[in-house]
Structures are given as structure tokens and as C-alpha cells.
CSV table of C-alpha atoms and ligand atoms in Angstrom, one decimal:
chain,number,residue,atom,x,y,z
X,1,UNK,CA,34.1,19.3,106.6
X,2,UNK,CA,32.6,19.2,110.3
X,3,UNK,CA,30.1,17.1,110.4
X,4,UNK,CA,28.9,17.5,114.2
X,5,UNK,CA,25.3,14.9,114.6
X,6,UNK,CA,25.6,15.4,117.9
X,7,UNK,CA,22.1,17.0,117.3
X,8,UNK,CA,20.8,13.7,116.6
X,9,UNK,CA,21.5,12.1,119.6
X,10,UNK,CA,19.9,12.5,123.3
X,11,UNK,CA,23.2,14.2,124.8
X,12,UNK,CA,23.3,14.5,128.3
X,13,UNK,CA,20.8,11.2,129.0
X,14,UNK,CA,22.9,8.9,128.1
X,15,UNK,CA,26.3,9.7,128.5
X,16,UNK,CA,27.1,9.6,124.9
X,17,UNK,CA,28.7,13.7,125.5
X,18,UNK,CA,31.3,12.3,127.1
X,19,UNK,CA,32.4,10.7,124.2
X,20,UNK,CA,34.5,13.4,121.7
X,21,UNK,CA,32.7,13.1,118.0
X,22,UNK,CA,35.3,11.8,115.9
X,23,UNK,CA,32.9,9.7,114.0
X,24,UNK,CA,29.3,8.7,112.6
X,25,UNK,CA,28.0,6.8,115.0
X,26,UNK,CA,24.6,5.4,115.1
X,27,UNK,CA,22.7,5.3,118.4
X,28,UNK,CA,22.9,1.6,119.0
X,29,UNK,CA,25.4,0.3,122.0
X,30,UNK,CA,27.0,-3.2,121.6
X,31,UNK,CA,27.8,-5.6,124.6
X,32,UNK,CA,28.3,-8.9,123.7
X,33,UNK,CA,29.6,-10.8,120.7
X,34,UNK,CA,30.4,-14.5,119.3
X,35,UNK,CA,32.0,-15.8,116.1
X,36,UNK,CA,29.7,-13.6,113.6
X,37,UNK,CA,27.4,-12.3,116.1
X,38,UNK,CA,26.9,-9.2,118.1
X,39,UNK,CA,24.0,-8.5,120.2
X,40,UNK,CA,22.7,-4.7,121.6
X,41,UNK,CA,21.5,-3.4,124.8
X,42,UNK,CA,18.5,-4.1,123.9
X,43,UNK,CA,18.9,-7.4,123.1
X,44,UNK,CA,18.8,-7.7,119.2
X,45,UNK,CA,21.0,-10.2,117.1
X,46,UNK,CA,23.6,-8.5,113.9
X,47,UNK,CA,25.1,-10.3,111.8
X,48,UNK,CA,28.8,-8.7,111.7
X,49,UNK,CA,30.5,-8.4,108.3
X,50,UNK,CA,32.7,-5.6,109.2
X,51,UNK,CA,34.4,-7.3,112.4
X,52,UNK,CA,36.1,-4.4,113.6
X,53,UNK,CA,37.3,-3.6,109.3
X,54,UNK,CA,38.8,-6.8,108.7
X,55,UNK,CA,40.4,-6.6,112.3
X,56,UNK,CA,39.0,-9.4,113.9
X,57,UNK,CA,39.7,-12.5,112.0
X,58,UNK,CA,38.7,-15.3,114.4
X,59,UNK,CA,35.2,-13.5,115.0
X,60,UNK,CA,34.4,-12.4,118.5
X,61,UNK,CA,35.9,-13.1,121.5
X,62,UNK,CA,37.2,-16.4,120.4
X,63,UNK,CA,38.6,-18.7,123.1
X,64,UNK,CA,42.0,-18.8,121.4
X,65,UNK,CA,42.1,-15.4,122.4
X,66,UNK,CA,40.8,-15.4,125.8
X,67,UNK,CA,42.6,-18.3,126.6
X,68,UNK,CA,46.4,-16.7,125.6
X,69,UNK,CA,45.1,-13.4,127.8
X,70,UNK,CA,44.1,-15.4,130.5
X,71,UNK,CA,47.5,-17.8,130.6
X,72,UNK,CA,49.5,-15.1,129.7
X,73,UNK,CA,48.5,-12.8,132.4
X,74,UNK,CA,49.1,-15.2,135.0
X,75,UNK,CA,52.8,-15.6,133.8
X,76,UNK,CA,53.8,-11.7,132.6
X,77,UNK,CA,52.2,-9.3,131.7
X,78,UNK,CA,54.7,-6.3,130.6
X,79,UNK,CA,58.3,-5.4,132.1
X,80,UNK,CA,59.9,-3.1,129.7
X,81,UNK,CA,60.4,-2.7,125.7
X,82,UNK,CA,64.2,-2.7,127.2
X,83,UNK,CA,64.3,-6.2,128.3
X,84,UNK,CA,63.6,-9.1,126.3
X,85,UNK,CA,60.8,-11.7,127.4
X,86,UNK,CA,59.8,-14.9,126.0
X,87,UNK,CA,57.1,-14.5,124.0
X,88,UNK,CA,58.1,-11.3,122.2
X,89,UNK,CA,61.3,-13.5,120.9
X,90,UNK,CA,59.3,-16.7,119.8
X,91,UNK,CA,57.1,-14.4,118.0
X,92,UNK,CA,59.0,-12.2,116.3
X,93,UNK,CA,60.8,-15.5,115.1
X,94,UNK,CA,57.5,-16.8,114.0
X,95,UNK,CA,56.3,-14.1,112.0
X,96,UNK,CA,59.9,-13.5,110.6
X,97,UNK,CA,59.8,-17.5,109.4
X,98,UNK,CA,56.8,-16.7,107.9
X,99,UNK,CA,57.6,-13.5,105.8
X,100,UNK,CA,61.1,-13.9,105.2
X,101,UNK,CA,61.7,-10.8,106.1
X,102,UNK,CA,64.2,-11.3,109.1
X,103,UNK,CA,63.5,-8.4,111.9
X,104,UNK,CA,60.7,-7.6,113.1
X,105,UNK,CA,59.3,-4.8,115.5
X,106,UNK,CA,56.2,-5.0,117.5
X,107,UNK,CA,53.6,-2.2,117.8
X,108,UNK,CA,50.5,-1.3,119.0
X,109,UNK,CA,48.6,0.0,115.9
X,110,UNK,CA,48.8,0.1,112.0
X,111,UNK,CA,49.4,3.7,112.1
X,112,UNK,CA,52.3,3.1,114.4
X,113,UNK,CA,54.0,0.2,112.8
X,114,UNK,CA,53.8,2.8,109.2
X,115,UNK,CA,55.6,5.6,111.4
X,116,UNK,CA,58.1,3.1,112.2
X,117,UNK,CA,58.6,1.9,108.6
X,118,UNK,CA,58.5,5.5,107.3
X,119,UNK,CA,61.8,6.2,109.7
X,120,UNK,CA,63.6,3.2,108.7
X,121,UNK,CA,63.0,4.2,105.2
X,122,UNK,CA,64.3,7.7,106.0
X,123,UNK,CA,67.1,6.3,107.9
X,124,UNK,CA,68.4,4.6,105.3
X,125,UNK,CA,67.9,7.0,102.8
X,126,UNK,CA,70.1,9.2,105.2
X,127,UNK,CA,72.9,6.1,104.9
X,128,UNK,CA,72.5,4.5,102.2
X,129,UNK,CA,71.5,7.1,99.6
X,130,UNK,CA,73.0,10.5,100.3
X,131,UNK,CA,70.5,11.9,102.3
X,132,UNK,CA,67.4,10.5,100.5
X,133,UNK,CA,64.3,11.1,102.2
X,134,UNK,CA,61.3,10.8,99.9
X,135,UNK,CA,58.5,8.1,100.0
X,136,UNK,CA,56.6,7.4,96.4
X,137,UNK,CA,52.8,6.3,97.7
X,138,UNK,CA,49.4,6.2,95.5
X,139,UNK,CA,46.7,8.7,95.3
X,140,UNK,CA,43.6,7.2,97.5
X,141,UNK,CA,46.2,5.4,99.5
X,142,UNK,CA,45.5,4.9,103.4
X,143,UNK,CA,48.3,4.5,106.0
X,144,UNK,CA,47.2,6.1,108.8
X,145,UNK,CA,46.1,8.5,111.2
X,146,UNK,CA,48.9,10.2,112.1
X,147,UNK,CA,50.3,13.3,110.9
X,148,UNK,CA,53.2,11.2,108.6
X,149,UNK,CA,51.1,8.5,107.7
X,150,UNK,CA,48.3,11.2,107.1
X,151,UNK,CA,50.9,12.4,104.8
X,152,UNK,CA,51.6,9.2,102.8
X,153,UNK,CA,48.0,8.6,102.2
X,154,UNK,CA,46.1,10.3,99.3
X,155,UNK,CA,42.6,10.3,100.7
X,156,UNK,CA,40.4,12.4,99.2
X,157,UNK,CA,40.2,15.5,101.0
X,158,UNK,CA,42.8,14.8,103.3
X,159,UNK,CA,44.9,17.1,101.7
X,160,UNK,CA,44.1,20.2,103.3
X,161,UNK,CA,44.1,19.1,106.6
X,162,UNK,CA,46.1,19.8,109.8
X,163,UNK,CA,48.4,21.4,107.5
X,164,UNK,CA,51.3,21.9,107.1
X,165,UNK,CA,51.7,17.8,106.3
X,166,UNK,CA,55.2,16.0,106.7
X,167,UNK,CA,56.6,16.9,103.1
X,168,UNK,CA,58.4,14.3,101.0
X,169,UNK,CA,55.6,11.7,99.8
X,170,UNK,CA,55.0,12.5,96.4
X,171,UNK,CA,51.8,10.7,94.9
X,172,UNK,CA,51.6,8.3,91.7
X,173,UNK,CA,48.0,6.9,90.6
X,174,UNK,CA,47.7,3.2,91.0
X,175,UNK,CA,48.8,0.6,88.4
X,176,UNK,CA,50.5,3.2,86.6
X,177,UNK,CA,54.3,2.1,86.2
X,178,UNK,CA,55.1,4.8,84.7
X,179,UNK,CA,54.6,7.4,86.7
X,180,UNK,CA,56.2,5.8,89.7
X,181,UNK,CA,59.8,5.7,87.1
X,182,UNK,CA,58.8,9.2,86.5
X,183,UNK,CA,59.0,10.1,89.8
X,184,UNK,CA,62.1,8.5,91.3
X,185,UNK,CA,65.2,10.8,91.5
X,186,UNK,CA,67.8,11.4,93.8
X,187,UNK,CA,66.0,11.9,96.5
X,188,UNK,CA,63.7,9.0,96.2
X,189,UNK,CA,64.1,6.7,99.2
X,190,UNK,CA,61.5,4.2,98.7
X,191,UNK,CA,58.0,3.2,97.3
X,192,UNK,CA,55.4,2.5,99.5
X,193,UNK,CA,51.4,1.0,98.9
X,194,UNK,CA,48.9,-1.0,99.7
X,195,UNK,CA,48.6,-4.5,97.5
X,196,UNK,CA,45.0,-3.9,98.0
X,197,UNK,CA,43.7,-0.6,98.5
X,198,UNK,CA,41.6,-1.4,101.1
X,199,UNK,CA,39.7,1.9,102.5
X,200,UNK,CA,39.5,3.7,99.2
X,201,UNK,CA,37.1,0.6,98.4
X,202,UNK,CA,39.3,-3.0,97.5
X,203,UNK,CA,41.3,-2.0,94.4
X,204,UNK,CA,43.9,-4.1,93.9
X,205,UNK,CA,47.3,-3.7,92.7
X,206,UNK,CA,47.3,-5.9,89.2
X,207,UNK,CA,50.3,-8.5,89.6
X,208,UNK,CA,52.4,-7.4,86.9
X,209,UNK,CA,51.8,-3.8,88.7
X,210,UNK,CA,53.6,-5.3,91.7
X,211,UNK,CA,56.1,-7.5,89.3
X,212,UNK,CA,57.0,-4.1,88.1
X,213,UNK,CA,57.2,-2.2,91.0
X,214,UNK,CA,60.0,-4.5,92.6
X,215,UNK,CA,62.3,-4.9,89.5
X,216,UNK,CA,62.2,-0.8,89.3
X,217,UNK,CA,63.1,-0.6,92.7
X,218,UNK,CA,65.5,-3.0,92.7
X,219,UNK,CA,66.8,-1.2,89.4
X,220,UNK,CA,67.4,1.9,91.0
X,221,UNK,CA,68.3,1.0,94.8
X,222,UNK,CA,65.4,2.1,96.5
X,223,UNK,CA,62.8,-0.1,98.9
X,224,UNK,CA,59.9,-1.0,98.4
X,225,UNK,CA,57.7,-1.1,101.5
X,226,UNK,CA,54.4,-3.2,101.3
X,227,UNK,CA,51.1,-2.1,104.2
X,228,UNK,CA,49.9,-5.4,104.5
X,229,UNK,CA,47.8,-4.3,107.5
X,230,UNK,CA,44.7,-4.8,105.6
X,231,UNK,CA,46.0,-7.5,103.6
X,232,UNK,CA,48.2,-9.4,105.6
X,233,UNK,CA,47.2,-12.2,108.3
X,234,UNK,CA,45.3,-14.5,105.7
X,235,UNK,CA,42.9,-11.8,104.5
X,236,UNK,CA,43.2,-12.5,100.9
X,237,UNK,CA,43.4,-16.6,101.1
X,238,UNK,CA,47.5,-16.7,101.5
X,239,UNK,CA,49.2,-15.7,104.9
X,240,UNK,CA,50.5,-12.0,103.2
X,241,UNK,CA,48.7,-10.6,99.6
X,242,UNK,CA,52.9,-10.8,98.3
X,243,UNK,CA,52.8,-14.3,98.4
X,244,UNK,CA,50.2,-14.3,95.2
X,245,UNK,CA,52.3,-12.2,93.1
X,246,UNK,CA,55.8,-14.3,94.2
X,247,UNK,CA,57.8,-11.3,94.9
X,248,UNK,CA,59.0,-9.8,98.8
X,249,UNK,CA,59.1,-6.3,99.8
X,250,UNK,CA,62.2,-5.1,101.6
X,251,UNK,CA,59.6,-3.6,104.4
X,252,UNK,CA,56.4,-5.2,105.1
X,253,UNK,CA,53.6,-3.7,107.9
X,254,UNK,CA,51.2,-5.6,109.6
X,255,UNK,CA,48.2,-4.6,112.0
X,256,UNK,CA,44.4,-5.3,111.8
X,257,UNK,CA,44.0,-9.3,111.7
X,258,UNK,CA,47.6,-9.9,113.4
X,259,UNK,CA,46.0,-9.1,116.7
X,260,UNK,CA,42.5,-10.7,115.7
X,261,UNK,CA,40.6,-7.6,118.0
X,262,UNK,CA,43.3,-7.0,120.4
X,263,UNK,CA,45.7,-3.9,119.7
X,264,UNK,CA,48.9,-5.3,118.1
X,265,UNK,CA,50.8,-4.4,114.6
X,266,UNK,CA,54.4,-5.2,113.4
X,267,UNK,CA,57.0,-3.8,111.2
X,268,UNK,CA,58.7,-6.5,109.1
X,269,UNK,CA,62.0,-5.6,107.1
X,270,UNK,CA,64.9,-7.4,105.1
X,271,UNK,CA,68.2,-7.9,107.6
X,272,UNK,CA,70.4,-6.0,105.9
X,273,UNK,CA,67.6,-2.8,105.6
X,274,UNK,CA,67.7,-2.2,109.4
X,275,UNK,CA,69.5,0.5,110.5
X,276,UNK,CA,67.9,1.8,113.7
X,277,UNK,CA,70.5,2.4,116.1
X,278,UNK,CA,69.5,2.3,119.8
X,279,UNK,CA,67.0,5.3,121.0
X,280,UNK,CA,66.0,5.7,117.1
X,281,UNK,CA,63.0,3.9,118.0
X,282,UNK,CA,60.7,2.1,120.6
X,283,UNK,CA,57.7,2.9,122.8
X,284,UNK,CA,56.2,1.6,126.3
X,285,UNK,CA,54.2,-1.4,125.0
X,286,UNK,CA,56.1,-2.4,122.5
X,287,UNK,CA,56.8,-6.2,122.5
X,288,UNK,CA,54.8,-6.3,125.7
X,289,UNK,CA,54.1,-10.3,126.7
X,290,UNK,CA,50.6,-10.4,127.0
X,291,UNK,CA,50.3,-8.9,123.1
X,292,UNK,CA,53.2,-11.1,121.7
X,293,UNK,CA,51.4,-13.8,123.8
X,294,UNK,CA,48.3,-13.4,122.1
X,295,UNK,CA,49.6,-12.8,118.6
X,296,UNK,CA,51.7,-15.7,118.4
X,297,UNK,CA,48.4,-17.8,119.8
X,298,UNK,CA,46.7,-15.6,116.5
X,299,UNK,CA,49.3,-16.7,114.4
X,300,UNK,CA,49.5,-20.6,115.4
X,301,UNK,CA,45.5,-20.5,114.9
X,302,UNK,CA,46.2,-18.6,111.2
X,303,UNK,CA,49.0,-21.2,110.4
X,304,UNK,CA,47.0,-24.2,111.1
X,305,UNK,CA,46.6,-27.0,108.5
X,306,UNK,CA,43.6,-26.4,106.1
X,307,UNK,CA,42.7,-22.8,107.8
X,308,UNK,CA,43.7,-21.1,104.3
X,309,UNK,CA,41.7,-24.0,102.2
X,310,UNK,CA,38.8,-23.2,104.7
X,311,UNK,CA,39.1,-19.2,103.7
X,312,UNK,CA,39.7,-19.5,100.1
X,313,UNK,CA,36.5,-22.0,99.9
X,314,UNK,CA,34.4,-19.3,102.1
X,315,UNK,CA,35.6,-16.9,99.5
X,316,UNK,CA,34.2,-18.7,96.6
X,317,UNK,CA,31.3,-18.9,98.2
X,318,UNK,CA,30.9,-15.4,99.1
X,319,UNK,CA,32.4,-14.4,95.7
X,320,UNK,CA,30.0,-17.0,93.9
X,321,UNK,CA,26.6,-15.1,96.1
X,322,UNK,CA,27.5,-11.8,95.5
X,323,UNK,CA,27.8,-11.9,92.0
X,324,UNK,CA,24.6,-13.7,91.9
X,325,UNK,CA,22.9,-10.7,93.5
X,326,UNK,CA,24.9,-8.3,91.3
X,327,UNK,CA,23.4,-9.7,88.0
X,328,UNK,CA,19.8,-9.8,89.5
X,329,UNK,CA,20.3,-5.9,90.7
X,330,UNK,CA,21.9,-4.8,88.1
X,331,UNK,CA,25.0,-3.5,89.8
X,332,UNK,CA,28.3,-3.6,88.8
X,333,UNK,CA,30.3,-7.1,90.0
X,334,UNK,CA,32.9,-8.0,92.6
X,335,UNK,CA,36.2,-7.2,93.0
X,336,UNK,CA,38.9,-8.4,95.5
X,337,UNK,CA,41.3,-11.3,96.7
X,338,UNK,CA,40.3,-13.9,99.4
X,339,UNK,CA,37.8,-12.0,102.2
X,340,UNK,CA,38.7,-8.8,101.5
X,341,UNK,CA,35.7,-8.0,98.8
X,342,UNK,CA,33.9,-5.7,97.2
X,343,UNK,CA,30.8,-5.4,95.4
X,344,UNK,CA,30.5,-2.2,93.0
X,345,UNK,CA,27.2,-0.4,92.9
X,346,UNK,CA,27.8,0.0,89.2
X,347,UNK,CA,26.1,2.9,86.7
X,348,UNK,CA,23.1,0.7,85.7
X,349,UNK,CA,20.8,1.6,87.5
X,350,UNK,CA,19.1,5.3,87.8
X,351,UNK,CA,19.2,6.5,90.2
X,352,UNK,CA,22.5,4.3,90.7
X,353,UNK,CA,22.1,2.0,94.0
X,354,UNK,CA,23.7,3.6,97.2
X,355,UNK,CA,25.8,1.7,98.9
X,356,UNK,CA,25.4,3.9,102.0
X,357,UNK,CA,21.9,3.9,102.2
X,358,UNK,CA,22.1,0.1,101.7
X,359,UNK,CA,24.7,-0.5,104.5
X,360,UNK,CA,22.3,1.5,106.2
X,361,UNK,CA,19.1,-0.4,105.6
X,362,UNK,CA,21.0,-3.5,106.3
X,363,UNK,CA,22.0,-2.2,109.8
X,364,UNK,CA,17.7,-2.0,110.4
X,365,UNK,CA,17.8,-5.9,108.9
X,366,UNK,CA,20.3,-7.2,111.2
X,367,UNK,CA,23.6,-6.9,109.5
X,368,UNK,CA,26.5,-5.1,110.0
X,369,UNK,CA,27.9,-4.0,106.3
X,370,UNK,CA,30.9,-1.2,105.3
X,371,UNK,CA,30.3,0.9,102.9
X,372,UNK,CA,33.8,2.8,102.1
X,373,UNK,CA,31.5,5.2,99.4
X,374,UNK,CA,28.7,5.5,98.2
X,375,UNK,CA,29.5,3.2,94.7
X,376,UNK,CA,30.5,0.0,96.5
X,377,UNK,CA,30.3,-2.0,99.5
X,378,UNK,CA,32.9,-4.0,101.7
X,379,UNK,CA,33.1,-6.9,102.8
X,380,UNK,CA,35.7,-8.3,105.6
X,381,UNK,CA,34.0,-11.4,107.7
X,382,UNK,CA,35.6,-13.3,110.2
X,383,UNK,CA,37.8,-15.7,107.8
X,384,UNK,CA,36.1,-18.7,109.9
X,385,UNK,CA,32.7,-17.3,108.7
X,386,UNK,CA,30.7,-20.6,108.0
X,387,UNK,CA,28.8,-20.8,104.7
X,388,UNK,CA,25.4,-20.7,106.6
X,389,UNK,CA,26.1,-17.0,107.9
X,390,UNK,CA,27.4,-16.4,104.2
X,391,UNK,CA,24.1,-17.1,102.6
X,392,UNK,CA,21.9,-15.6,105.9
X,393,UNK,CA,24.1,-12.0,105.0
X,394,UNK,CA,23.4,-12.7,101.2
X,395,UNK,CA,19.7,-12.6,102.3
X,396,UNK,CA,19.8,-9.6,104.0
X,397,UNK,CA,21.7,-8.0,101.8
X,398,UNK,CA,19.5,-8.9,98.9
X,399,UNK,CA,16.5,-7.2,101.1
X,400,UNK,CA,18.3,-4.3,101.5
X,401,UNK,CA,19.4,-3.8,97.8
X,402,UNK,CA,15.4,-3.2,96.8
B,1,PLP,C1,43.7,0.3,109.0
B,1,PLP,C2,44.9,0.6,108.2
B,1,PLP,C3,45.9,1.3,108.7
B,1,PLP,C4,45.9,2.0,110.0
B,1,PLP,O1,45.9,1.1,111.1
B,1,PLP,P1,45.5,1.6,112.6
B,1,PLP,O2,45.6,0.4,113.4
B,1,PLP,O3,44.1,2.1,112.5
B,1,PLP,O4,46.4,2.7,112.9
B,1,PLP,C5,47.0,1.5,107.9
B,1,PLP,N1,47.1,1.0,106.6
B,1,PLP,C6,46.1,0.2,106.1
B,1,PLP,C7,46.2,-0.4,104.8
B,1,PLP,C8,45.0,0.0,106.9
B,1,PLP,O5,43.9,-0.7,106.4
């Protein structure tokens, strides 16, 4: 399980020691970027289809962006979560009209805004349902980083690590309805996923899956809590992935594209579901008016006339390539929902195609690729990614692929 590389790299020259290894990384330093573009220090052009894993979805440093920070700044930056300010109230009222969820909490991270979701859950349990603590999630779920939403997420080898894990998230496979009925009982609090699993490699929840999932939990008084932090913010072609399926979770998350590359997440609930009482929850920067500044300028830019037409029509597109290049490789087809996409290495081929070493080849072409395994690769644009830079990473990816 550790993986130290910092062999590989010329420690000690560079500065890179500094740095505590908590990841992969190769030895390439990034310093500017635009729209779909990052250069290096050295000078070289990559095309960026990971954008920070789906986070930034108005590509680099757009003006909307830089614009809110700078205005922003000049008026207030942060007082205190124990005040209100102006735009932490116009946004939360945005997003709220939006989601028709009603309340809204601002935080700083995905992770954070699941911590916060997994206490309100808990809290009500506590009221509402004798004392009911425990949160149903899926096996290869992600949630997180932190030691609860470590917890609630069923990545593979995950597990065994900094045991012992917050108990009380039991695990169901995906799509199976059954096994979620089989494990609801008195304790059962809620059920919490991912519409799209996004890090175990785009599987999607099927609708009637979802359909299902809300009449049960409805059925038997318990929430149902939605991560859209992956999903949510117009990834899959509709402002949250519930919207395609027609029903509402009682708790909804958001993170990722809500603060296009600046840190920012929310925690959306039902009026009637919130129960924190004052001290049960909070932190520093939460609500702070620069970030509700900026995510409400995100938001406006998301909500614009025609911005979802424009990403469901660069989805076709993208769809419409990549299948192309998985019937001339052999591999096995796409799977997703709007920009959030995933092309599946398939069993064909033998030795089957790698979709490591082909992320990794396309890094050496000029293109930035995620491969969440080794059987399928990711793919999470800006959603104003222009049909040109579609068909110039369909190129380089159909290099890389031989
Ligand atoms: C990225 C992600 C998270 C964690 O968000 P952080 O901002 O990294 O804490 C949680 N859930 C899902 C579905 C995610 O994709």
C-alpha cells in the first residue's frame, strides 16, 4: 500500500521534498492556464480534460471568476460565519430556488459538505427515529477523505485503513433494490449515494434504481441523501443529475463545479429535515463573502439561457467521437450522462487496452486524460469545451490508443 516514487524524482534540486507524497505525481510543473489549456514551465501546450476532476467547469481562470474575486474583495472579504453578509444570503437563496431543497449550508470542500450531511442525518435519526444512526451507501462509493466520509465510501481497499472507521454505514451493491430493503431496520437513518459513481469510473445509478430508492425511503421514514458533488453544477446536461430521473432527495451535496476551481461546496436539505441547533455545526470560512461571491457569479454563468443546450450538444459530440474510436479499437463503448463520460477499455483486445498507460501516453501527446483504473478512462472537460478542442483530444487520444 505505500507507494513512495519519491525515488523517481530529483529531491532536494528542486524543492519537490518539501512537498509530503500523498500522490502520483509526474515531474511536470503547471503555471498558467486558459479555457482548455495549460502550459508548463517549460513552455509546452496540454490539452486539459481533467480540469481539476470535473472541478473546474468554466475552464481556467475564466474572467467570470476573476472578475467576482476581484469586485468582491474590494467590498468584503470574510467577517465571521456568525454574522450574516450579503452574498452568502442571495446565494444560498439561489441555489435553494434552484434545488428545491430550502436550506442550505456553505462549505469549503466536498468532503466537508458530506460530514455535514452525515450529522444532520444522525441528528435526525437521534429525533426523529429513536436514536437511529445508520447510513446505507454502495460498495465503490466515494464521499470523501475524511475519516466519516472515508467510512461511507466503499473504495476498494479502503477498508483497512486508518482503522478503526466511524461504524454505522453498512454497504449495498449498486442498482440492487433489494439489498438496500434488506438492509433497512431500526436503526437505519438514511440512504446515501452517488447518482453517478463518479471515481469508481462513471457508473450510473439506472433511473428506476433511483425511482425505487425514494419510494422505499419514503416507505419506511428514512432520507435519502444524494452527493451531487460530482454530478451536480450542470455536469450531466441538467443543473443536478436528480432532475433526469424527476424525483428530489431530502439532502443533496454539492462541491466540485459549484466553485468552478475555487474551494467552495454546499449542503442542500428539505426545510422540515433541519435540525441543527446552534453550535451543532459551522466552521471559519463558512459562508465567507468572497466564496458565496464567486459561487453565485458560477451559478448565474451556469443558469444562463442556452448554457445547458450548449453542454448537452458538446456531449453529443463527445459521445458521438468516442464511440467512433471505441469501434475502430475494439474497446468496449461509453458510458455516462452529459460531460461526465466514460469510455470502457473493454475485454476485446489481448492484451486488453490500458487505460493507464494510455492516459499516460496521452500526457507525452499533449493531453491531460483521467484514468480512474486501468479498464476505463474519464472524461470531465470544461462544459464550455468548444467542439474544435473535442475533436483535437479525439486525435490525441486516438494516437495514444495504438
Ligand atoms: C470529489 C468528491 C468528493 C470529495 O470532495 P472534496 O472536495 O475532494 O472533499 C465527494 N463525493 C464525490 C462524489 C466526489 O466526486
Amino acid at each position: 500500500m505505500t507507494t513512495n516514487t519519491a525515488q523517481n524524482k530529483p529531491i532536494g534540486q528542486d524543492g519537490y521534498a518539501a512537498l509530503m507524497e500523498i500522490t502520483n505525481r509526474p515531474g511536470i510543473i503547471f503555471n498558467r492556464g486558459e479555457g482548455a489549456w495549460l502550459w508548463d514551465s517549460e513552455g509546452k501546450r496540454y490539452l486539459d480534460f481533467i480540469q481539476g476532476w470535473a472541478v473546474n467547469c468554466l475552464g481556467h481562470c475564466p474572467t467570470v471568476i476573476s472578475d467576482a474575486l476581484a469586485a468582491q474583495s474590494r467590498q468584503l472579504i470574510n467577517c465571521s460565519p456568525a454574522y450574516y453578509n450579503d452574498p452568502m444570503i442571495r446565494y444560498a437563496q439561489a441555489l435553494a430556488g434552484a434545488s428545491g431543497l430550502e436550506r442550505c449550508f456553505l462549505a469549503n470542500s466536498g468532503a466537508e459538505a458530506n460530514e455535514g450531511a452525515i450529522k444532520l442525518a444522525r441528528k435526525w435519526g437521534a429525533l426523529h427515529r429513536g436514536g437511529a444512526y445508520e447510513i446505507i451507501t454502495t460498495a465503490h462509493g466515494f464521499h470523501g477523505r475524511t475519516l466519516a466520509t472515508m467510512s461511507a465510501s466503499g473504495k476498494t481497499g479502503w477498508d483497512r485503513l486508518f482503522e478503526p472507521k466511524v461504524p454505522g454505514f453498512p454497504k449495498v451493491p449498486l442498482n440492487d433494490l433489494d439489498a438496500v430493503a434488506a438492509a433497512i431496520n431500526g436503526k437505519t437513518a438514511a440512504v446515501m449515494l452517488e447518482p453517478i459513481q463518479g471515481e469508481a469510473g462513471v457508473w450510473p445509478a439506472t433511473d428506476s434504481y433511483l425511482k425505487g430508492l425514494r419510494e422505499l425511503t419514503e416507505r419506511h421514514g428514512i432520507l435519502l441523501i444524494l452527493d451531487e458533488i460530482q454530478t451536480g453544477m450542470a455536469r450531466t446536461g441538467k443543473m443536478f443529475c436528480f432532475e433526469h430521473t424527476g424525483i428530489r432527495p431530502d439532502i443533496m451535496t454539492l462541491g466540485k463545479g459549484i466553485g468552478a476551481g475555487t474551494p467552495l461546496a454546499a449542503l442542500m436539505a428539505r426545510e422540515d429535515v433541519c435540525c441543527f441547533e446552534p453550535g451543532d455545526q459551522g466552521g471559519t470560512y463558512n459562508g465567507n463573502a468572497l466564496m458565496a461571491a464567486v459561487g453565485l457569479a458560477v451559478f448565474q454563468a451556469l443558469s444562463a439561457p442556452g448554457f445547458l443546450d450548449q453542454v448537452n450538444a458538446a456531449s453529443r459530440h463527445l459521445i458521438q467521437g468516442l464511440e467512433a474510436l471505441s469501434a475502430k479499437h475494439g474497446l468496449g463503448g461509453v458510458r455516462g450522462k452529459g460531460l461526465l463520460l466514460a469510455l470502457d477499455m473493454g475485454q476485446q483486445q489481448n492484451p486488453p487496452a490500458n487505460a493507464i498507460a494510455t492516459a499516460e501516453r496521452a500526457l507525452q501527446n499533449g493531453l491531460l486524460l483521467n484514468a480512474p483504473g486501468p479498464t476505463c478512462l474519464r472524461f470531465i472537460p470544461a462544459l464550455n469545451v468548444s467542439v474544435a478542442e473535442i475533436d483535437a483530444m479525439l486525435a490525441i487520444l486516438d494516437a495514444s490508443l495504438r
